[in-house]
mmCIF file of C-alpha atoms and ligand atoms in Angstrom:
data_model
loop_
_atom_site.group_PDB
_atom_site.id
_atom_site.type_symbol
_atom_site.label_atom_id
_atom_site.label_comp_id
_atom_site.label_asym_id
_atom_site.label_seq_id
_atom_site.Cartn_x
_atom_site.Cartn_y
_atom_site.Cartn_z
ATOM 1 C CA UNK A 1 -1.674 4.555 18.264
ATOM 2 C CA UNK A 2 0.396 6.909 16.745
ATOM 3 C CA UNK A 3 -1.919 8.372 13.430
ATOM 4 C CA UNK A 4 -1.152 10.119 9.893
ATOM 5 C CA UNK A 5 -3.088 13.428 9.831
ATOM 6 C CA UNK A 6 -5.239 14.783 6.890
ATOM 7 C CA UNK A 7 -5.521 18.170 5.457
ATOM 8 C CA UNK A 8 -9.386 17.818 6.733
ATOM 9 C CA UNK A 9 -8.124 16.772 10.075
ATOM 10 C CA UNK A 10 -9.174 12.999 9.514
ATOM 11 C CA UNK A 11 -6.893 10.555 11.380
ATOM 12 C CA UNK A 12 -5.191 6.905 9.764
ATOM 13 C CA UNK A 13 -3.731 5.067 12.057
ATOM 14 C CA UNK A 14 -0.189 4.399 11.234
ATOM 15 C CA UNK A 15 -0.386 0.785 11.475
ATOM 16 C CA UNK A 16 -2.885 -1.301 9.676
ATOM 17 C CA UNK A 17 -3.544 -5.207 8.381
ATOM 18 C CA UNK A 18 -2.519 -5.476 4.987
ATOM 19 C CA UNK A 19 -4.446 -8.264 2.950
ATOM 20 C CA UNK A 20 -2.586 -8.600 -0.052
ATOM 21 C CA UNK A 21 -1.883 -12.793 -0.484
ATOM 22 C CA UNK A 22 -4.269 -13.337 2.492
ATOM 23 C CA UNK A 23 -6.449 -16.016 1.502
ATOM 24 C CA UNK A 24 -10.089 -16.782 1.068
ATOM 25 C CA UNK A 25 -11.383 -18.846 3.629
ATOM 26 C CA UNK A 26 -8.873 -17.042 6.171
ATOM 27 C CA UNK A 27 -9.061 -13.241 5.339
ATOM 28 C CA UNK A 28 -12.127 -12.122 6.561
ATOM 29 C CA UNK A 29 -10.707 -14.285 10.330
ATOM 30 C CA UNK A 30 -7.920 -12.147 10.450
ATOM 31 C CA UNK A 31 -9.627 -8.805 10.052
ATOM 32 C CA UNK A 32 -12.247 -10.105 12.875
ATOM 33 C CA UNK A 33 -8.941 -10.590 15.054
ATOM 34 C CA UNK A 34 -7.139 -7.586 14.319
ATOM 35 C CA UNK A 35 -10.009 -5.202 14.551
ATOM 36 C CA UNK A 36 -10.985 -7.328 18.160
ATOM 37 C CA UNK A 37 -7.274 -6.277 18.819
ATOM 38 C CA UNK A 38 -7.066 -2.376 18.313
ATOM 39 C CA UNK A 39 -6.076 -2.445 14.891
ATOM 40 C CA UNK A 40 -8.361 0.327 13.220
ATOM 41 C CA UNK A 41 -7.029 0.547 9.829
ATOM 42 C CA UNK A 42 -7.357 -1.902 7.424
ATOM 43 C CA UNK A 43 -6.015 -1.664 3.749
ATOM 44 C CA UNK A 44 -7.841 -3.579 0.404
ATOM 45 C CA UNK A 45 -7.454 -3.571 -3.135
ATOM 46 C CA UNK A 46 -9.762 -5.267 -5.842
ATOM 47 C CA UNK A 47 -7.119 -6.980 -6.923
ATOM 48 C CA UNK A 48 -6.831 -9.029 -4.173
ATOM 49 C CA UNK A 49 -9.597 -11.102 -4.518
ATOM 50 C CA UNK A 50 -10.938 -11.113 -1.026
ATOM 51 C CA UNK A 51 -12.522 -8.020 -0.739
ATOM 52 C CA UNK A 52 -16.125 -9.821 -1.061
ATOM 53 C CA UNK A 53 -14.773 -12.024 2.614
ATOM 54 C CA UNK A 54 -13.201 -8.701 3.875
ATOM 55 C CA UNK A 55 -16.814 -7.281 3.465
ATOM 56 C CA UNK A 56 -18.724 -10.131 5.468
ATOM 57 C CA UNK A 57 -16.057 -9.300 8.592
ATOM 58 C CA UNK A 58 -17.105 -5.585 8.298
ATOM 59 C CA UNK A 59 -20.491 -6.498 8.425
ATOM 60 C CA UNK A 60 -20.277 -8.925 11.717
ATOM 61 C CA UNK A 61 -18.395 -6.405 13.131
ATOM 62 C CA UNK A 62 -19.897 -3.456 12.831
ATOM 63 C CA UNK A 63 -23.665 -4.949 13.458
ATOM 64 C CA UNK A 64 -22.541 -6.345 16.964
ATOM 65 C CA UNK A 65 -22.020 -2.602 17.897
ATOM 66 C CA UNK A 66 -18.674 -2.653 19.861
ATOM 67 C CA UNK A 67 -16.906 -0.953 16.851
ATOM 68 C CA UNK A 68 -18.376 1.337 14.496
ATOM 69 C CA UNK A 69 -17.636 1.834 10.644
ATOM 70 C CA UNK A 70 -16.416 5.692 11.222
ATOM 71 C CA UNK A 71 -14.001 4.063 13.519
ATOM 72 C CA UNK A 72 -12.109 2.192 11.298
ATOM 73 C CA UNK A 73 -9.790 3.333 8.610
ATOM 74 C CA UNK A 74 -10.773 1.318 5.276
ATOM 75 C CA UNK A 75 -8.125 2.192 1.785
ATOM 76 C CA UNK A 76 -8.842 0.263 -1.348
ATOM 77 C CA UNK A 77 -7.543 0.328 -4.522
ATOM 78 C CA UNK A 78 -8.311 0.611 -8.385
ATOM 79 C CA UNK A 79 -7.261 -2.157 -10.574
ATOM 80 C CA UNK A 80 -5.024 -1.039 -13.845
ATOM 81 C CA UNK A 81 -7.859 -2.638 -15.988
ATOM 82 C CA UNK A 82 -9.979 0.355 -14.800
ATOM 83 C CA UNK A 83 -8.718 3.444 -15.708
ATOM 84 C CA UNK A 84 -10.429 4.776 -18.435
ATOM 85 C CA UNK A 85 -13.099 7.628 -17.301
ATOM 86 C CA UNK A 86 -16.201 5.652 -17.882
ATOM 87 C CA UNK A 87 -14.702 2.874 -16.025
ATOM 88 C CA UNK A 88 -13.291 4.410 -12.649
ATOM 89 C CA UNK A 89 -16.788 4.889 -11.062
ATOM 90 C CA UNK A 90 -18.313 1.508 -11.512
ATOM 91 C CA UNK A 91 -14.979 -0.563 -9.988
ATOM 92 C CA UNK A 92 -14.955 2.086 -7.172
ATOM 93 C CA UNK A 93 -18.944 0.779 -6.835
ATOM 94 C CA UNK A 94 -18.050 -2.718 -6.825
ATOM 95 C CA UNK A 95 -15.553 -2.622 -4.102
ATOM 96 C CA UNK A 96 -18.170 -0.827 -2.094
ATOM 97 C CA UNK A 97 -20.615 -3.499 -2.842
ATOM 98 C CA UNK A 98 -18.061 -6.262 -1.864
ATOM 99 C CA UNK A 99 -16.752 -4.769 1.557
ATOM 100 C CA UNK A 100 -20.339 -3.742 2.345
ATOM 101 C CA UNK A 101 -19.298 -0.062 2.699
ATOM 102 C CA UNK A 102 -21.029 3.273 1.593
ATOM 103 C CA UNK A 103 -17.699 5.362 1.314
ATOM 104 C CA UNK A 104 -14.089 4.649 1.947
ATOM 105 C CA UNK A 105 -11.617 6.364 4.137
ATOM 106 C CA UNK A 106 -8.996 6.302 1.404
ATOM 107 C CA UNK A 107 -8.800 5.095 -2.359
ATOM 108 C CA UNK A 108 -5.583 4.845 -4.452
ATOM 109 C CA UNK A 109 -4.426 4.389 -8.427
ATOM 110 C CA UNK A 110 -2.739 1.194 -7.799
ATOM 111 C CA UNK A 111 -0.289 1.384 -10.435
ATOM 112 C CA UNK A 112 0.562 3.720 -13.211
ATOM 113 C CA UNK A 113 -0.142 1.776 -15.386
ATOM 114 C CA UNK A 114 -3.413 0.551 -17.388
ATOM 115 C CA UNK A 115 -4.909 -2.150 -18.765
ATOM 116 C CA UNK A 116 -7.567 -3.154 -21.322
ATOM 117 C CA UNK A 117 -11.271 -3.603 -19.297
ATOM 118 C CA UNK A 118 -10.789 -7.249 -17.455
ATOM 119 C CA UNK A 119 -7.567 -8.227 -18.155
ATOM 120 C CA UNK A 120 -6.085 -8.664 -14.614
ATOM 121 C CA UNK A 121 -2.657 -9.831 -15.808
ATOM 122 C CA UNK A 122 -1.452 -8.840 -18.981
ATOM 123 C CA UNK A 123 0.037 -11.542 -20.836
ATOM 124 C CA UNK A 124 0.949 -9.485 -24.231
ATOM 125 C CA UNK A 125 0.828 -6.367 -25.456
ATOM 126 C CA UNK A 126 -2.237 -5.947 -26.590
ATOM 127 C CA UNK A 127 -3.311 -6.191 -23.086
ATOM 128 C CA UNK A 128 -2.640 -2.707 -22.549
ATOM 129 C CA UNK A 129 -3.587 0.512 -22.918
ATOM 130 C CA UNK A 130 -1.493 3.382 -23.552
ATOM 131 C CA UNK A 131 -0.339 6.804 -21.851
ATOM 132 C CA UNK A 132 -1.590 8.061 -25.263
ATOM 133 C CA UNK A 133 -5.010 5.889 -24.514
ATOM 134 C CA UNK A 134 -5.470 6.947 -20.734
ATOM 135 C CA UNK A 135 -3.322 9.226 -19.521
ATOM 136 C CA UNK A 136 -3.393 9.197 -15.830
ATOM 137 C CA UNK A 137 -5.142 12.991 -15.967
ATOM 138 C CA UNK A 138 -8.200 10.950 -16.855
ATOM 139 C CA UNK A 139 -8.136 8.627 -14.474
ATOM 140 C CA UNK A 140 -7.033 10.611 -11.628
ATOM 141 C CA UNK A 141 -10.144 13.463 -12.946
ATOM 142 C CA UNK A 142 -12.167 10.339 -11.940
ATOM 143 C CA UNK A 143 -10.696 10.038 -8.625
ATOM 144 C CA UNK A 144 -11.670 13.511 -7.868
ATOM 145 C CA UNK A 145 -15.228 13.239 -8.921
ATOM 146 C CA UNK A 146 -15.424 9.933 -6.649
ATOM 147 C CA UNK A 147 -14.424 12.072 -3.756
ATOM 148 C CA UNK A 148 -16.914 14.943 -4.820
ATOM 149 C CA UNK A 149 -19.650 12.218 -4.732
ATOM 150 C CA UNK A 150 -18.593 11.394 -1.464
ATOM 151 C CA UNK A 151 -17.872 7.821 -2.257
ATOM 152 C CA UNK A 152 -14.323 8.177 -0.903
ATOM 153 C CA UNK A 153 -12.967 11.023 1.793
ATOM 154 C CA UNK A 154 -9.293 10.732 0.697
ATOM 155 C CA UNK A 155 -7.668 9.925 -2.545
ATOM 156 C CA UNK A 156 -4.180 9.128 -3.639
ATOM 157 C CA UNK A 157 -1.928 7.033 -5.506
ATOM 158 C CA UNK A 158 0.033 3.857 -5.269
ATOM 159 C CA UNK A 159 3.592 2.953 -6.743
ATOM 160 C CA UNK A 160 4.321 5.850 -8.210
ATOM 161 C CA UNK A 161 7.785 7.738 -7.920
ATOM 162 C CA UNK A 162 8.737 11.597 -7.302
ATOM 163 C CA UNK A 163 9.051 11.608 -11.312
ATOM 164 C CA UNK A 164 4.949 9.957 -11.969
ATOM 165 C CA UNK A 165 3.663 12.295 -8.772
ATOM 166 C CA UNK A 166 5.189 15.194 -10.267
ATOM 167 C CA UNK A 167 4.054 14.945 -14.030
ATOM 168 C CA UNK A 168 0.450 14.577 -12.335
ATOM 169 C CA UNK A 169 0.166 17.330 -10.119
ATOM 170 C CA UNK A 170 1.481 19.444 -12.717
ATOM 171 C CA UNK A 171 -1.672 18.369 -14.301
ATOM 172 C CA UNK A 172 -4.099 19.215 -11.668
ATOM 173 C CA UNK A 173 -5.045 21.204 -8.388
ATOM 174 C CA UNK A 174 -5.693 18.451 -6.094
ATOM 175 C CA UNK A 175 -2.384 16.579 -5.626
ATOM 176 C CA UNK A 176 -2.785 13.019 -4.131
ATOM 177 C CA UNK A 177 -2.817 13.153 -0.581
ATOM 178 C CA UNK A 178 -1.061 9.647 0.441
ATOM 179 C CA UNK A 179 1.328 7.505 -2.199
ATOM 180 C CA UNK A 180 1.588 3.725 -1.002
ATOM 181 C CA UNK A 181 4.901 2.547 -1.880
ATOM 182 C CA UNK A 182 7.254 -0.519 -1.057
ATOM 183 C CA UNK A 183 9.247 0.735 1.807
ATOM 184 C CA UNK A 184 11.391 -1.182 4.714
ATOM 185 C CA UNK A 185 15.333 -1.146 5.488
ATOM 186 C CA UNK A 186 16.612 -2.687 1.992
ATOM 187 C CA UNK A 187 14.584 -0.156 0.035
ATOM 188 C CA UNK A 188 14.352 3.156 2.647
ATOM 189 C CA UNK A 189 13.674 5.539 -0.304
ATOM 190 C CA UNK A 190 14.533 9.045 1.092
ATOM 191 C CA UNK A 191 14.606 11.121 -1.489
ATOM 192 C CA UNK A 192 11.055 9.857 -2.275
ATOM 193 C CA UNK A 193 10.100 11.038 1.585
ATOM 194 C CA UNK A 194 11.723 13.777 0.849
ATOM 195 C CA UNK A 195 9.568 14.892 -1.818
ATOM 196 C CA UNK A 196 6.893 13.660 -0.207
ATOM 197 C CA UNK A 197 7.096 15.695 2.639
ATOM 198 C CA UNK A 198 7.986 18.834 0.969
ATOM 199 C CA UNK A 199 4.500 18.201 -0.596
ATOM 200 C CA UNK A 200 2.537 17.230 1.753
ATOM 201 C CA UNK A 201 2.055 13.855 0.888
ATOM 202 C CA UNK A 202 1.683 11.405 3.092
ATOM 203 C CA UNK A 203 3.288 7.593 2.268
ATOM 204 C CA UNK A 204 2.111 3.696 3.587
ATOM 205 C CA UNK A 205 4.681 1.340 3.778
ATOM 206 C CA UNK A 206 4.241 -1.686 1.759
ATOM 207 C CA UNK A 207 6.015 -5.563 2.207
ATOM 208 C CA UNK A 208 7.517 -3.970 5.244
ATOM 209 C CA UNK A 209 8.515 -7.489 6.445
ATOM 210 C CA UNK A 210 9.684 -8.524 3.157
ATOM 211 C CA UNK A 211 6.287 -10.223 1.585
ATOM 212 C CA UNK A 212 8.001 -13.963 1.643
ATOM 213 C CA UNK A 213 5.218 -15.208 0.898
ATOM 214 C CA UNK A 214 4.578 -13.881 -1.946
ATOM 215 C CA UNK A 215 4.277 -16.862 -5.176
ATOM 216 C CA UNK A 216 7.599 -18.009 -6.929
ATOM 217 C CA UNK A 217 7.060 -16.610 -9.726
ATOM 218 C CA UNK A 218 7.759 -13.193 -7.909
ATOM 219 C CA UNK A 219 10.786 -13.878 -5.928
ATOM 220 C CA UNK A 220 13.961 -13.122 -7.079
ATOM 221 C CA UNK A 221 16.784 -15.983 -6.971
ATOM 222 C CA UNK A 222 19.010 -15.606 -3.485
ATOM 223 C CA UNK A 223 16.880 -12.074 -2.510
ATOM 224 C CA UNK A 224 18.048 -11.267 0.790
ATOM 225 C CA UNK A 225 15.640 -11.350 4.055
ATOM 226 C CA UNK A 226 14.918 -8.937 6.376
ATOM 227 C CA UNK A 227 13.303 -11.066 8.771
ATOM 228 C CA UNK A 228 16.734 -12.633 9.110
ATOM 229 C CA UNK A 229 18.830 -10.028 8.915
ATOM 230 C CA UNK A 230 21.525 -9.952 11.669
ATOM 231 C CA UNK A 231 21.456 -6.193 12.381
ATOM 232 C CA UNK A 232 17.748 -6.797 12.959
ATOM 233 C CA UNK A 233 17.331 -9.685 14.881
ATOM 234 C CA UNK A 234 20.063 -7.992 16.927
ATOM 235 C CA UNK A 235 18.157 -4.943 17.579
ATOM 236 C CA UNK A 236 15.170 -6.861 18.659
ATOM 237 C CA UNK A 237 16.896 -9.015 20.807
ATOM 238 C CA UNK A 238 18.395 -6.148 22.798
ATOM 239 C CA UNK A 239 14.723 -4.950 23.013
ATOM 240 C CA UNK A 240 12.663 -8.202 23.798
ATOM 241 C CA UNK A 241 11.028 -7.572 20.577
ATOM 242 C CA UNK A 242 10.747 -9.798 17.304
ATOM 243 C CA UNK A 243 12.187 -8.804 14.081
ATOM 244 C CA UNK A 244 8.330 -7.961 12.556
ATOM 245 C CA UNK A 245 8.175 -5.378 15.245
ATOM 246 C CA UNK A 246 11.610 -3.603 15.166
ATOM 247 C CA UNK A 247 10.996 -3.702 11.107
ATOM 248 C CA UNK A 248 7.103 -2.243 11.977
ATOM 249 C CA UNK A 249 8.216 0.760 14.594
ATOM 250 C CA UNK A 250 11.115 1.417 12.297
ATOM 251 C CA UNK A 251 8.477 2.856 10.003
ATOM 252 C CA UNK A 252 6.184 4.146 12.096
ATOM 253 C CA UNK A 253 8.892 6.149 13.038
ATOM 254 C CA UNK A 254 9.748 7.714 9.399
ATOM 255 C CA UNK A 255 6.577 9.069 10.137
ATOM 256 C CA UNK A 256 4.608 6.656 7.173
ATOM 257 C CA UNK A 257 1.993 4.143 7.720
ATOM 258 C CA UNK A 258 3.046 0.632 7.736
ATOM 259 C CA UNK A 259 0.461 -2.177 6.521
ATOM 260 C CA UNK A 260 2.127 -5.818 7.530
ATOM 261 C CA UNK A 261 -0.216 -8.782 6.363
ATOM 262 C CA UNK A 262 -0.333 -11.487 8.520
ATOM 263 C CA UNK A 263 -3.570 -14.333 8.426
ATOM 264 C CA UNK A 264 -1.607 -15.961 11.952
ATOM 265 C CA UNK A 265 -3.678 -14.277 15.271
ATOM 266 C CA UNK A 266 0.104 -14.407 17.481
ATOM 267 C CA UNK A 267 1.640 -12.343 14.442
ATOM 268 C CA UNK A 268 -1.487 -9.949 13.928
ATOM 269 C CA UNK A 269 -1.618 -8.855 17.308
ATOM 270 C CA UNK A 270 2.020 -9.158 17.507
ATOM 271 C CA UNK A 271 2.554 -6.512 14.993
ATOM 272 C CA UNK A 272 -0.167 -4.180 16.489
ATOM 273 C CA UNK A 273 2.187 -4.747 19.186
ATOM 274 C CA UNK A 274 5.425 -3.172 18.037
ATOM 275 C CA UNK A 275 3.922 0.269 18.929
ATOM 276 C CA UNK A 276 5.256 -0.496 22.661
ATOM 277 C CA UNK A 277 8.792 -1.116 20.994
ATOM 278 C CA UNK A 278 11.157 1.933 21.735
ATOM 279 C CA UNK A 279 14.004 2.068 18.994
ATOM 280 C CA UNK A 280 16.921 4.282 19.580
ATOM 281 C CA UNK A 281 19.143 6.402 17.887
ATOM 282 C CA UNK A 282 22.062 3.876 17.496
ATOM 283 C CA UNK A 283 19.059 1.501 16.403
ATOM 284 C CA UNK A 284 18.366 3.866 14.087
ATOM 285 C CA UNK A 285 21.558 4.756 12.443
ATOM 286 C CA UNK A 286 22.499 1.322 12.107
ATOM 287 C CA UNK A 287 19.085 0.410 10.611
ATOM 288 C CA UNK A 288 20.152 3.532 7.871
ATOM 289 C CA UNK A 289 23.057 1.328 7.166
ATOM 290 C CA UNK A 290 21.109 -1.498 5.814
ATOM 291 C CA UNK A 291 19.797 0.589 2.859
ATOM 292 C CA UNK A 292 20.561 -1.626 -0.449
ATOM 293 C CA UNK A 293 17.432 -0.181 -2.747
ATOM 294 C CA UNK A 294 16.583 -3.974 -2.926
ATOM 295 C CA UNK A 295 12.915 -3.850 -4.604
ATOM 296 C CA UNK A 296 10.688 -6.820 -3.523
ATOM 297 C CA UNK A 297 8.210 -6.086 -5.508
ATOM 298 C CA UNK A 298 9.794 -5.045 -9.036
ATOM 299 C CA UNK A 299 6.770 -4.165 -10.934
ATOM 300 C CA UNK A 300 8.618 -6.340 -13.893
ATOM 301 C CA UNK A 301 5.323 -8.728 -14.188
ATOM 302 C CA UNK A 302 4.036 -5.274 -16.069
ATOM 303 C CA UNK A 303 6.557 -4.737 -18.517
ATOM 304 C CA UNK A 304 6.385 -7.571 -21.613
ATOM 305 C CA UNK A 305 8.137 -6.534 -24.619
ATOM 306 C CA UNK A 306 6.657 -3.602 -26.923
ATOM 307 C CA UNK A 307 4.348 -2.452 -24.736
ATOM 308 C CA UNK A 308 4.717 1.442 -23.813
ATOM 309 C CA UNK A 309 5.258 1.218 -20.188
ATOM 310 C CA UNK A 310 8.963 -0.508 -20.896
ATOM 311 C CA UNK A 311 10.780 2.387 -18.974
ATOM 312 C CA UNK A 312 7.984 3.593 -16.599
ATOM 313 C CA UNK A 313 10.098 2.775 -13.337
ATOM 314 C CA UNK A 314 12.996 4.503 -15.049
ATOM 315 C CA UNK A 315 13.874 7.242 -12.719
ATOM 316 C CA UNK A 316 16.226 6.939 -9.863
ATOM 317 C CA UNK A 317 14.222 6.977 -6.824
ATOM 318 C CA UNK A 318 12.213 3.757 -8.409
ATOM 319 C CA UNK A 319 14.939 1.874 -9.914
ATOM 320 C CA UNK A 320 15.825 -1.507 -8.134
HETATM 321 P P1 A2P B 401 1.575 -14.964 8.179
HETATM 322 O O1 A2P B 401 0.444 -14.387 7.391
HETATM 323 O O2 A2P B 401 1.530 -16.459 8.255
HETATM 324 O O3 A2P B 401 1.746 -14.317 9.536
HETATM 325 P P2 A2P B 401 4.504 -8.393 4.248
HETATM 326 O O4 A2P B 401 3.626 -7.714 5.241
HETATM 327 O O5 A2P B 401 5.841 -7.744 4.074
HETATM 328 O O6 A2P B 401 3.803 -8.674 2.941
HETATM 329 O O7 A2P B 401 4.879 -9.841 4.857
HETATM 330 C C1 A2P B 401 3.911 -10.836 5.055
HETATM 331 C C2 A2P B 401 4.601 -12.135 5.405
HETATM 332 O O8 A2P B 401 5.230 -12.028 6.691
HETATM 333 C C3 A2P B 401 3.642 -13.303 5.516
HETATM 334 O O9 A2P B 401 4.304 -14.466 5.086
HETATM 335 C C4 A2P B 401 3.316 -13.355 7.001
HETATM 336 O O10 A2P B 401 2.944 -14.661 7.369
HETATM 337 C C5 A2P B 401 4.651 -12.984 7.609
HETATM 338 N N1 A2P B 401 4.553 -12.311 8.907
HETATM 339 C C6 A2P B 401 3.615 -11.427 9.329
HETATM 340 N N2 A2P B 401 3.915 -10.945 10.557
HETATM 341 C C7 A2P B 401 5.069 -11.537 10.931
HETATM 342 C C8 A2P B 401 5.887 -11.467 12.076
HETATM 343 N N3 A2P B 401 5.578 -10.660 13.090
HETATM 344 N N4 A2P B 401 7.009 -12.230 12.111
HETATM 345 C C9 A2P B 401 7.329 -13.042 11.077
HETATM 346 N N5 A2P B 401 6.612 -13.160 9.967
HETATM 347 C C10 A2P B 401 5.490 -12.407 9.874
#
C-alpha cells in the first residue's frame, strides 16, 4: 500500500474507508470487513453520526489481537458547532470516547466555518457565529494544544482553499499538515495541489466516486456521473478493472489519499483493490481531459442569507 509520509515520519495509507452516509446498523460491519481486508486507514467525523458503532468495531478488533490500534490510521473531524476555544477540547474528548480511542492519528477543522454550540445544521442566521466571533486562529490554537496533549499526532484542516490555508498560516507557526478536500476527475483542483505541495501539505480525496448517494436535497438537477462516464468505463475496461478503481488509483496516483465509502463487502474490498490497477500515461492524459470543476459537494447548505460566510468559497480554486 502505497502511504502519505509525515514530517515525524508517521505513515497514512493512501487509501482508506470513508464513512460519511454509512449507516447505523451497517457502519461498524464495514469497518470489521475492510480492516479484515488490509485496509488500515479509516476516516470519521462527529458529524457523521456513527462514530459511537465505528468505536464498538475498533474495540472487537483490536481485543482479538490480529490487528493492533498503532496499526491503523484513524482521522476524525471537528464539527462547525465547536469552534470556539473552550469548546474544541471537549468534542475532540467525545469522539475519543465514542470510537473507544486514546489519541487519533489525524484530526481536521471540518469546515471554515462555525456554528453556535449544538446547532448541527444551521437553519438561519442566527445559527452562526462569526469570523469576528471565532476566527479560525482560535480554533486552530486549540488544535495545536490537542496535539501538545497528545490527544491527536497530526492535525489539519478540511475544505478549505489555497486562499483560507493561506490567511491561517499567516497566522501561526504550525501550518496544517493534511487539507481534505473534494477531489476526483470533474473537480481535479491543481492549482490547489499545487499550493499544497509547495507547502508541504498533504491532501485526502473526498467523494472520489461521486458520493451518489448522498440525500436529494444535496444533488444537483442533471449532475453528471463519474461512475458512468465513458472515458472511464473505457479505461477500466481496457484494464479489467471497474470504474471505482480506475477513479481510486487515479488519485492515489496525484500522490493524495483517497477515502471511498462503501457499506457493500464486494465494493470495500474492491476498492482496496484498485492498488493492483496500473494506469498509463494515455490513461492519464485523457483522465486530465475530463476536468469540468464540477463540485459535488457545494458547501451551499452553509450559506443562508445574511449570514457572514456568504462569499467564503469565493476564490477561484473553490468556486464550482
Ligand atoms: P455502497 O456503499 O453501496 O458500496 P463516495 O466515496 O464518492 O462518497 O461514493 C460512495 C458511493 O459509491 C456509495 O453510494 C457507494 O455505495 C458507492 N460505491 C462504493 N464503491 C463503489 C464501487 N467500487 N463501484 C460503484 N459504486 C461504489
Amino acid at each position: 500500500m502505497r502511504t502519505l509520509k509525515f514530517k515525524n515520519n508517521d505513515e497514512m495509507p493512501a487509501i482508506g474507508l470513508g464513512t460519511w452516509k454509512s449507516g447505523k446498523g451497517e457502519v461498524g460491519k464495514a469497518v470489521k470487513i475492510a480492516l479484515n481486508n488490509g485496509y488500515r486507514h479509516i476516516d470519521c467525523a462527529a458529524t457523521y453520526g456513527n462514530e459511537a458503532e465505528i468505536g464498538e468495531a475498533f474495540s472487537e478488533i483490536f481485543s482479538e489481537g490480529k490487528i493492533k490500534r498503532e496499526e491503523v490510521w484513524v482521522t476524525s473531524k471537528l464539527w462547525n458547532d465547536a469552534h470556539k476555544k473552550e469548546d474544541v477540547i471537549p468534542a475532540l474528548k467525545q469522539t475519543l470516547k465514542d470510537l473507544q480511542l486514546d489519541y487519533l492519528d489525524l484530526y481536521l477543522i471540518h469546515w471554515p466555518v462555525a456554528f453556535k454550540r449544538g446547532v448541527s445544521f444551521p437553519e438561519n442566521d442566527e445559527d452562526y457565529l462569526s469570523l469576528e466571533e471565532v476566527p479560525i486562529i482560535e480554533t486552530w490554537n486549540m488544535m495545536i494544544e490537542a496535539k501538545k496533549q497528545g490527544l491527536v499526532k497530526h492535525i489539519g484542516v478540511s475544505n478549505f482553499s489555497s486562499m483560507k490555508l493561506e490567511e491561517l498560516m499567516e497566522e501561526t507557526d504550525d501550518n496544517p499538515e493534511l487539507n481534505q478536500v473534494e477531489l476526483h476527475p470533474y473537480l481535479q483542483q491543481n492549482d490547489l495541489l499545487e499550493f499544497c505541495s509547495k507547502h508541504n501539505i498533504h491532501l485526502t480525496a473526498y467523494s472520489p466516486l461521486g458520493s451518489g448517494d448522498r440525500i436529494d436535497a444535496m444533488k444537483a438537477p442533471d449532475e453528471p456521473s463519474l461512475l458512468e462516464n465513458d472515458v472511464i468505463k473505457k479505461i477500466a475496461r481496457k484494464h479489467g478493472a471497474t470504474p471505482g478503481q480506475v477513479l481510486i488509483k487515479w488519485s492515489v496516483l496525484r500522490g493524495t489519499a483517497v477515502i471511498p465509502k462503501s457499506t457493500n463487502e464486494g465494493r470495500i474490498i474492491e476498492n482496496i483493490q484498485s492498488m493492483g490497477v496500473n494506469l498509463d500515461e494515455d490513461d492519464l492524459k485523457e483522465i486530465a481531459e475530463l476536468d469540468r470543476h464540477f463540485r459535488y459537494v457545494t458547501g451551499e447548505f452553509f450559506v443562508t442569507k445574511g449570514n457572514s460566510y456568504e462569499n467564503i468559497f469565493d476564490d477561484d480554486d473553490y468556486k464550482a
